[in-house]
């Protein structure tokens, strides 16, 4: 899987792409990230990437010329690459979109700065606009990293066996149950007995209930999309009753 990132801040990506799961995936060659410096596609002496907006108003807009050249360069050997613009007005990215996108081979991510990019670039080249949430960033770069990380985790071999089982558990669509490790007692708080019982069926049942409970409390909206057993439903009814 290849990610081309078009940016005016190529150094931004240096350490995030070296560390952890993503760093290992790149080292192993499972994921290929190419940083494209937008300034390399400018034509004037000042290497200009922005200009004042038509119609007036504050801030600057990314000029279309260099963006067109950079995108064309990235598409050179693969006309089918998916061009994504990171933008607060895009579709809000989630696990499901991540799943869909993980079936694709090649992405070109455009990182905007200033007020954004000239709309004609969106019209002519952009396949999808994605947002990582309802807030504004000073550039698309952090959002690009978030999306690369989330999609790469779903590429076979990127996660170890242990980790990918965990990924599967997100497929339940529930928030995660609480985790504990040593020591058995910490600041007067003990690890729940059931986790020390060695009874795996019982532990599994407890974790399911904790996941249902925390999802019910924090993100009840998620429960509508989750597959629930009769036992789950009964437990949720019990929670609702207690909440009244
Ligand atoms: C993406 C990009 C938020 C998100 C972004 C998000 C700066 C796009 C500028 C950059 C434009 C203003 N902010 N929520 N910001 O995913 O170039 O929108």
mmCIF file of C-alpha atoms and ligand atoms in Angstrom:
data_model
loop_
_atom_site.group_PDB
_atom_site.id
_atom_site.type_symbol
_atom_site.label_atom_id
_atom_site.label_comp_id
_atom_site.label_asym_id
_atom_site.label_seq_id
_atom_site.Cartn_x
_atom_site.Cartn_y
_atom_site.Cartn_z
ATOM 1 C CA UNK A 1 0.000 0.000 0.000
ATOM 2 C CA UNK A 2 1.341 3.398 -0.974
ATOM 3 C CA UNK A 3 0.598 6.809 0.506
ATOM 4 C CA UNK A 4 1.787 9.916 -1.313
ATOM 5 C CA UNK A 5 1.612 13.007 0.871
ATOM 6 C CA UNK A 6 1.586 16.417 -0.760
ATOM 7 C CA UNK A 7 2.704 19.048 1.752
ATOM 8 C CA UNK A 8 4.682 22.253 2.168
ATOM 9 C CA UNK A 9 6.104 20.828 5.440
ATOM 10 C CA UNK A 10 7.860 17.577 4.473
ATOM 11 C CA UNK A 11 9.804 17.448 7.771
ATOM 12 C CA UNK A 12 6.541 17.239 9.681
ATOM 13 C CA UNK A 13 6.326 13.510 8.909
ATOM 14 C CA UNK A 14 9.856 12.461 9.802
ATOM 15 C CA UNK A 15 9.591 11.033 13.293
ATOM 16 C CA UNK A 16 5.924 9.923 13.245
ATOM 17 C CA UNK A 17 6.707 7.616 10.325
ATOM 18 C CA UNK A 18 9.764 6.166 12.059
ATOM 19 C CA UNK A 19 8.107 5.166 15.337
ATOM 20 C CA UNK A 20 6.055 2.218 16.524
ATOM 21 C CA UNK A 21 3.707 0.073 14.471
ATOM 22 C CA UNK A 22 3.771 2.401 11.456
ATOM 23 C CA UNK A 23 7.565 2.724 11.538
ATOM 24 C CA UNK A 24 7.902 -1.068 11.550
ATOM 25 C CA UNK A 25 5.397 -1.492 8.711
ATOM 26 C CA UNK A 26 7.347 0.957 6.566
ATOM 27 C CA UNK A 27 10.643 -0.729 7.426
ATOM 28 C CA UNK A 28 9.148 -4.099 6.471
ATOM 29 C CA UNK A 29 7.980 -2.633 3.158
ATOM 30 C CA UNK A 30 4.305 -3.349 3.851
ATOM 31 C CA UNK A 31 3.550 0.362 3.695
ATOM 32 C CA UNK A 32 5.264 2.808 1.399
ATOM 33 C CA UNK A 33 5.054 6.521 2.213
ATOM 34 C CA UNK A 34 6.357 9.111 -0.223
ATOM 35 C CA UNK A 35 6.589 12.717 0.866
ATOM 36 C CA UNK A 36 6.036 15.141 -1.979
ATOM 37 C CA UNK A 37 7.283 18.661 -1.307
ATOM 38 C CA UNK A 38 4.783 20.972 -2.984
ATOM 39 C CA UNK A 39 7.479 23.627 -3.402
ATOM 40 C CA UNK A 40 9.314 21.336 -5.805
ATOM 41 C CA UNK A 41 6.427 21.903 -8.207
ATOM 42 C CA UNK A 42 6.438 25.683 -8.115
ATOM 43 C CA UNK A 43 7.714 27.597 -11.138
ATOM 44 C CA UNK A 44 8.593 31.059 -9.833
ATOM 45 C CA UNK A 45 11.729 32.338 -8.171
ATOM 46 C CA UNK A 46 9.994 32.620 -4.798
ATOM 47 C CA UNK A 47 8.569 29.074 -4.953
ATOM 48 C CA UNK A 48 5.102 30.466 -4.243
ATOM 49 C CA UNK A 49 2.336 28.096 -3.107
ATOM 50 C CA UNK A 50 -0.357 30.583 -2.017
ATOM 51 C CA UNK A 51 -2.069 33.794 -3.080
ATOM 52 C CA UNK A 52 -4.810 36.180 -1.937
ATOM 53 C CA UNK A 53 -8.415 35.034 -2.251
ATOM 54 C CA UNK A 54 -10.625 36.364 -5.034
ATOM 55 C CA UNK A 55 -13.499 38.235 -3.429
ATOM 56 C CA UNK A 56 -11.299 39.422 -0.602
ATOM 57 C CA UNK A 57 -11.240 38.351 3.006
ATOM 58 C CA UNK A 58 -8.520 37.238 5.362
ATOM 59 C CA UNK A 59 -5.830 34.657 4.779
ATOM 60 C CA UNK A 60 -4.358 33.032 1.735
ATOM 61 C CA UNK A 61 -5.399 30.229 -0.624
ATOM 62 C CA UNK A 62 -3.164 27.497 -2.060
ATOM 63 C CA UNK A 63 -2.697 28.186 -5.760
ATOM 64 C CA UNK A 64 -3.789 25.396 -8.125
ATOM 65 C CA UNK A 65 -0.754 25.185 -10.455
ATOM 66 C CA UNK A 66 1.775 23.463 -8.165
ATOM 67 C CA UNK A 67 -0.948 21.200 -6.704
ATOM 68 C CA UNK A 68 -1.900 20.018 -10.207
ATOM 69 C CA UNK A 69 1.737 19.247 -11.025
ATOM 70 C CA UNK A 70 2.313 17.432 -7.718
ATOM 71 C CA UNK A 71 -0.830 15.303 -8.095
ATOM 72 C CA UNK A 72 0.037 14.491 -11.703
ATOM 73 C CA UNK A 73 3.521 13.477 -10.608
ATOM 74 C CA UNK A 74 2.119 11.176 -7.903
ATOM 75 C CA UNK A 75 -0.312 9.621 -10.410
ATOM 76 C CA UNK A 76 2.359 9.115 -13.055
ATOM 77 C CA UNK A 77 2.564 5.316 -12.719
ATOM 78 C CA UNK A 78 -0.936 4.760 -11.364
ATOM 79 C CA UNK A 79 -3.884 6.690 -12.717
ATOM 80 C CA UNK A 80 -6.192 4.862 -10.276
ATOM 81 C CA UNK A 81 -4.732 6.325 -7.090
ATOM 82 C CA UNK A 82 -7.370 7.706 -4.728
ATOM 83 C CA UNK A 83 -6.913 11.435 -4.171
ATOM 84 C CA UNK A 84 -7.944 12.562 -0.687
ATOM 85 C CA UNK A 85 -8.112 16.116 0.603
ATOM 86 C CA UNK A 86 -7.963 16.510 4.382
ATOM 87 C CA UNK A 87 -10.561 19.087 5.280
ATOM 88 C CA UNK A 88 -12.986 19.996 8.058
ATOM 89 C CA UNK A 89 -15.771 19.947 5.506
ATOM 90 C CA UNK A 90 -15.053 16.332 4.475
ATOM 91 C CA UNK A 91 -16.901 13.177 5.433
ATOM 92 C CA UNK A 92 -16.049 12.330 9.048
ATOM 93 C CA UNK A 93 -13.528 9.487 9.091
ATOM 94 C CA UNK A 94 -14.288 6.379 11.159
ATOM 95 C CA UNK A 95 -13.464 2.677 11.455
ATOM 96 C CA UNK A 96 -15.883 1.734 8.693
ATOM 97 C CA UNK A 97 -14.350 4.149 6.180
ATOM 98 C CA UNK A 98 -10.947 2.901 7.259
ATOM 99 C CA UNK A 99 -12.062 -0.675 6.442
ATOM 100 C CA UNK A 100 -13.319 0.354 3.003
ATOM 101 C CA UNK A 101 -10.167 2.285 2.172
ATOM 102 C CA UNK A 102 -7.893 -0.540 3.331
ATOM 103 C CA UNK A 103 -8.995 -2.452 0.212
ATOM 104 C CA UNK A 104 -7.281 0.142 -1.988
ATOM 105 C CA UNK A 105 -3.623 0.179 -2.993
ATOM 106 C CA UNK A 106 -2.622 3.791 -3.523
ATOM 107 C CA UNK A 107 -3.581 7.077 -1.906
ATOM 108 C CA UNK A 108 -2.574 10.651 -2.609
ATOM 109 C CA UNK A 109 -3.177 12.836 0.431
ATOM 110 C CA UNK A 110 -3.316 16.585 -0.046
ATOM 111 C CA UNK A 111 -2.458 18.606 3.041
ATOM 112 C CA UNK A 112 -3.884 22.103 2.938
ATOM 113 C CA UNK A 113 -2.474 25.063 4.819
ATOM 114 C CA UNK A 114 -3.745 28.674 5.101
ATOM 115 C CA UNK A 115 -7.468 28.953 4.311
ATOM 116 C CA UNK A 116 -7.458 25.894 2.062
ATOM 117 C CA UNK A 117 -6.924 24.980 -1.592
ATOM 118 C CA UNK A 118 -8.377 26.554 -4.737
ATOM 119 C CA UNK A 119 -11.765 24.892 -5.319
ATOM 120 C CA UNK A 120 -10.850 23.936 -8.898
ATOM 121 C CA UNK A 121 -8.293 21.456 -7.550
ATOM 122 C CA UNK A 122 -11.111 19.793 -5.603
ATOM 123 C CA UNK A 123 -13.310 19.675 -8.705
ATOM 124 C CA UNK A 124 -10.628 18.379 -11.056
ATOM 125 C CA UNK A 125 -8.646 15.930 -8.915
ATOM 126 C CA UNK A 126 -10.087 15.124 -5.499
ATOM 127 C CA UNK A 127 -11.969 11.815 -5.140
ATOM 128 C CA UNK A 128 -12.909 12.308 -1.515
ATOM 129 C CA UNK A 129 -12.654 14.914 1.201
ATOM 130 C CA UNK A 130 -12.093 13.472 4.671
ATOM 131 C CA UNK A 131 -12.276 15.092 8.088
ATOM 132 C CA UNK A 132 -10.903 13.518 11.266
ATOM 133 C CA UNK A 133 -13.452 15.366 13.418
ATOM 134 C CA UNK A 134 -15.337 18.579 13.944
ATOM 135 C CA UNK A 135 -12.460 20.920 14.624
ATOM 136 C CA UNK A 136 -10.045 23.018 12.596
ATOM 137 C CA UNK A 137 -6.328 22.287 12.381
ATOM 138 C CA UNK A 138 -3.691 24.687 11.129
ATOM 139 C CA UNK A 139 -2.886 22.203 8.382
ATOM 140 C CA UNK A 140 -4.009 18.900 6.933
ATOM 141 C CA UNK A 141 -0.753 17.159 7.976
ATOM 142 C CA UNK A 142 -1.859 15.798 11.384
ATOM 143 C CA UNK A 143 -5.090 14.567 9.806
ATOM 144 C CA UNK A 144 -3.129 12.789 7.053
ATOM 145 C CA UNK A 145 -1.049 11.003 9.699
ATOM 146 C CA UNK A 146 -4.172 9.909 11.555
ATOM 147 C CA UNK A 147 -5.674 8.439 8.411
ATOM 148 C CA UNK A 148 -2.462 6.704 7.346
ATOM 149 C CA UNK A 149 -2.126 5.149 10.795
ATOM 150 C CA UNK A 150 -5.726 3.924 10.949
ATOM 151 C CA UNK A 151 -5.720 2.422 7.425
ATOM 152 C CA UNK A 152 -2.249 0.867 7.748
ATOM 153 C CA UNK A 153 -3.307 -1.040 10.878
ATOM 154 C CA UNK A 154 -5.769 -2.957 8.712
ATOM 155 C CA UNK A 155 -3.145 -4.070 6.194
ATOM 156 C CA UNK A 156 -2.279 -7.750 6.733
ATOM 157 C CA UNK A 157 1.049 -8.152 8.542
ATOM 158 C CA UNK A 158 1.193 -4.600 9.916
ATOM 159 C CA UNK A 159 -0.122 -5.678 13.300
ATOM 160 C CA UNK A 160 1.279 -8.699 15.074
ATOM 161 C CA UNK A 161 -1.085 -11.609 15.836
ATOM 162 C CA UNK A 162 -1.701 -10.283 19.341
ATOM 163 C CA UNK A 163 -2.522 -6.778 18.184
ATOM 164 C CA UNK A 164 -4.777 -7.748 15.305
ATOM 165 C CA UNK A 165 -7.012 -9.783 17.607
ATOM 166 C CA UNK A 166 -7.475 -6.521 19.456
ATOM 167 C CA UNK A 167 -8.341 -4.785 16.217
ATOM 168 C CA UNK A 168 -11.029 -7.436 15.688
ATOM 169 C CA UNK A 169 -12.504 -6.531 19.031
ATOM 170 C CA UNK A 170 -13.154 -3.031 17.705
ATOM 171 C CA UNK A 171 -15.300 -4.740 15.103
ATOM 172 C CA UNK A 172 -17.718 -5.377 17.953
ATOM 173 C CA UNK A 173 -18.384 -1.660 17.691
ATOM 174 C CA UNK A 174 -18.221 -1.262 21.464
ATOM 175 C CA UNK A 175 -15.853 0.803 23.539
ATOM 176 C CA UNK A 176 -13.217 -1.290 25.239
ATOM 177 C CA UNK A 177 -13.500 -2.901 28.659
ATOM 178 C CA UNK A 178 -11.027 -1.665 31.324
ATOM 179 C CA UNK A 179 -7.523 -3.117 31.468
ATOM 180 C CA UNK A 180 -5.409 -4.006 34.480
ATOM 181 C CA UNK A 181 -1.843 -5.177 34.967
ATOM 182 C CA UNK A 182 0.496 -5.546 37.932
ATOM 183 C CA UNK A 183 0.575 -4.645 40.773
ATOM 184 C CA UNK A 184 -2.549 -6.333 42.167
ATOM 185 C CA UNK A 185 -3.130 -3.375 44.419
ATOM 186 C CA UNK A 186 -2.310 0.228 43.473
ATOM 187 C CA UNK A 187 -3.111 3.322 45.549
ATOM 188 C CA UNK A 188 -5.659 1.364 47.513
ATOM 189 C CA UNK A 189 -7.397 0.062 44.400
ATOM 190 C CA UNK A 190 -7.507 -3.670 43.780
ATOM 191 C CA UNK A 191 -7.707 -5.481 40.453
ATOM 192 C CA UNK A 192 -11.252 -6.928 40.057
ATOM 193 C CA UNK A 193 -11.274 -10.463 41.511
ATOM 194 C CA UNK A 194 -12.781 -12.018 38.405
ATOM 195 C CA UNK A 195 -9.603 -11.210 36.435
ATOM 196 C CA UNK A 196 -7.560 -13.284 38.878
ATOM 197 C CA UNK A 197 -10.018 -16.195 38.874
ATOM 198 C CA UNK A 198 -8.499 -18.013 35.902
ATOM 199 C CA UNK A 199 -12.055 -18.720 34.728
ATOM 200 C CA UNK A 200 -11.889 -17.606 31.095
ATOM 201 C CA UNK A 201 -15.603 -17.875 30.404
ATOM 202 C CA UNK A 202 -16.346 -15.727 33.419
ATOM 203 C CA UNK A 203 -13.655 -13.188 32.447
ATOM 204 C CA UNK A 204 -15.039 -12.968 28.938
ATOM 205 C CA UNK A 205 -18.540 -12.377 30.326
ATOM 206 C CA UNK A 206 -17.304 -9.660 32.684
ATOM 207 C CA UNK A 207 -15.412 -7.885 29.892
ATOM 208 C CA UNK A 208 -18.437 -7.969 27.614
ATOM 209 C CA UNK A 209 -20.601 -6.416 30.318
ATOM 210 C CA UNK A 210 -18.020 -3.741 31.092
ATOM 211 C CA UNK A 211 -17.783 -2.903 27.388
ATOM 212 C CA UNK A 212 -21.572 -2.684 27.115
ATOM 213 C CA UNK A 213 -21.746 -0.544 30.247
ATOM 214 C CA UNK A 214 -19.110 1.991 29.212
ATOM 215 C CA UNK A 215 -20.578 2.207 25.705
ATOM 216 C CA UNK A 216 -24.050 2.734 27.169
ATOM 217 C CA UNK A 217 -22.727 5.507 29.417
ATOM 218 C CA UNK A 218 -20.467 7.329 26.985
ATOM 219 C CA UNK A 219 -21.523 6.506 23.440
ATOM 220 C CA UNK A 220 -25.090 5.166 23.411
ATOM 221 C CA UNK A 221 -25.210 6.091 19.694
ATOM 222 C CA UNK A 222 -22.788 3.215 18.976
ATOM 223 C CA UNK A 223 -25.171 0.630 20.397
ATOM 224 C CA UNK A 224 -27.564 1.055 17.484
ATOM 225 C CA UNK A 225 -24.983 -0.346 15.074
ATOM 226 C CA UNK A 226 -23.775 -3.224 17.245
ATOM 227 C CA UNK A 227 -24.725 -6.878 17.011
ATOM 228 C CA UNK A 228 -26.218 -7.803 20.388
ATOM 229 C CA UNK A 229 -26.964 -11.223 21.844
ATOM 230 C CA UNK A 230 -30.103 -11.852 23.910
ATOM 231 C CA UNK A 231 -27.893 -11.755 26.982
ATOM 232 C CA UNK A 232 -26.439 -8.371 25.919
ATOM 233 C CA UNK A 233 -29.922 -6.980 25.407
ATOM 234 C CA UNK A 234 -31.081 -8.167 28.815
ATOM 235 C CA UNK A 235 -28.026 -6.559 30.439
ATOM 236 C CA UNK A 236 -28.648 -3.266 28.640
ATOM 237 C CA UNK A 237 -32.304 -3.298 29.734
ATOM 238 C CA UNK A 238 -31.094 -3.749 33.290
ATOM 239 C CA UNK A 239 -28.750 -0.741 32.895
ATOM 240 C CA UNK A 240 -31.566 1.382 31.494
ATOM 241 C CA UNK A 241 -33.810 0.427 34.398
ATOM 242 C CA UNK A 242 -31.137 1.431 36.898
ATOM 243 C CA UNK A 243 -30.698 4.734 35.065
ATOM 244 C CA UNK A 244 -34.327 5.755 35.471
HETATM 245 C C1 LIG B 1 -8.447 18.850 8.261
HETATM 246 C C2 LIG B 1 -7.711 19.940 7.813
HETATM 247 C C3 LIG B 1 -9.173 20.161 10.100
HETATM 248 C C4 LIG B 1 -9.187 18.965 9.419
HETATM 249 C C5 LIG B 1 -7.751 21.131 8.536
HETATM 250 C C6 LIG B 1 -9.995 17.810 9.919
HETATM 251 C C7 LIG B 1 -6.072 24.045 7.147
HETATM 252 C C8 LIG B 1 -7.298 22.546 5.796
HETATM 253 C C9 LIG B 1 -7.027 24.821 6.284
HETATM 254 C C10 LIG B 1 -6.448 22.600 7.004
HETATM 255 C C11 LIG B 1 -7.247 23.922 5.170
HETATM 256 C C12 LIG B 1 -8.268 25.276 6.992
HETATM 257 N N1 LIG B 1 -8.464 21.192 9.674
HETATM 258 N N2 LIG B 1 -10.933 18.063 10.832
HETATM 259 N N3 LIG B 1 -7.117 22.253 8.194
HETATM 260 O O1 LIG B 1 -9.786 16.706 9.483
HETATM 261 O O2 LIG B 1 -6.187 23.991 4.292
HETATM 262 O O3 LIG B 1 -9.346 24.470 6.923
#
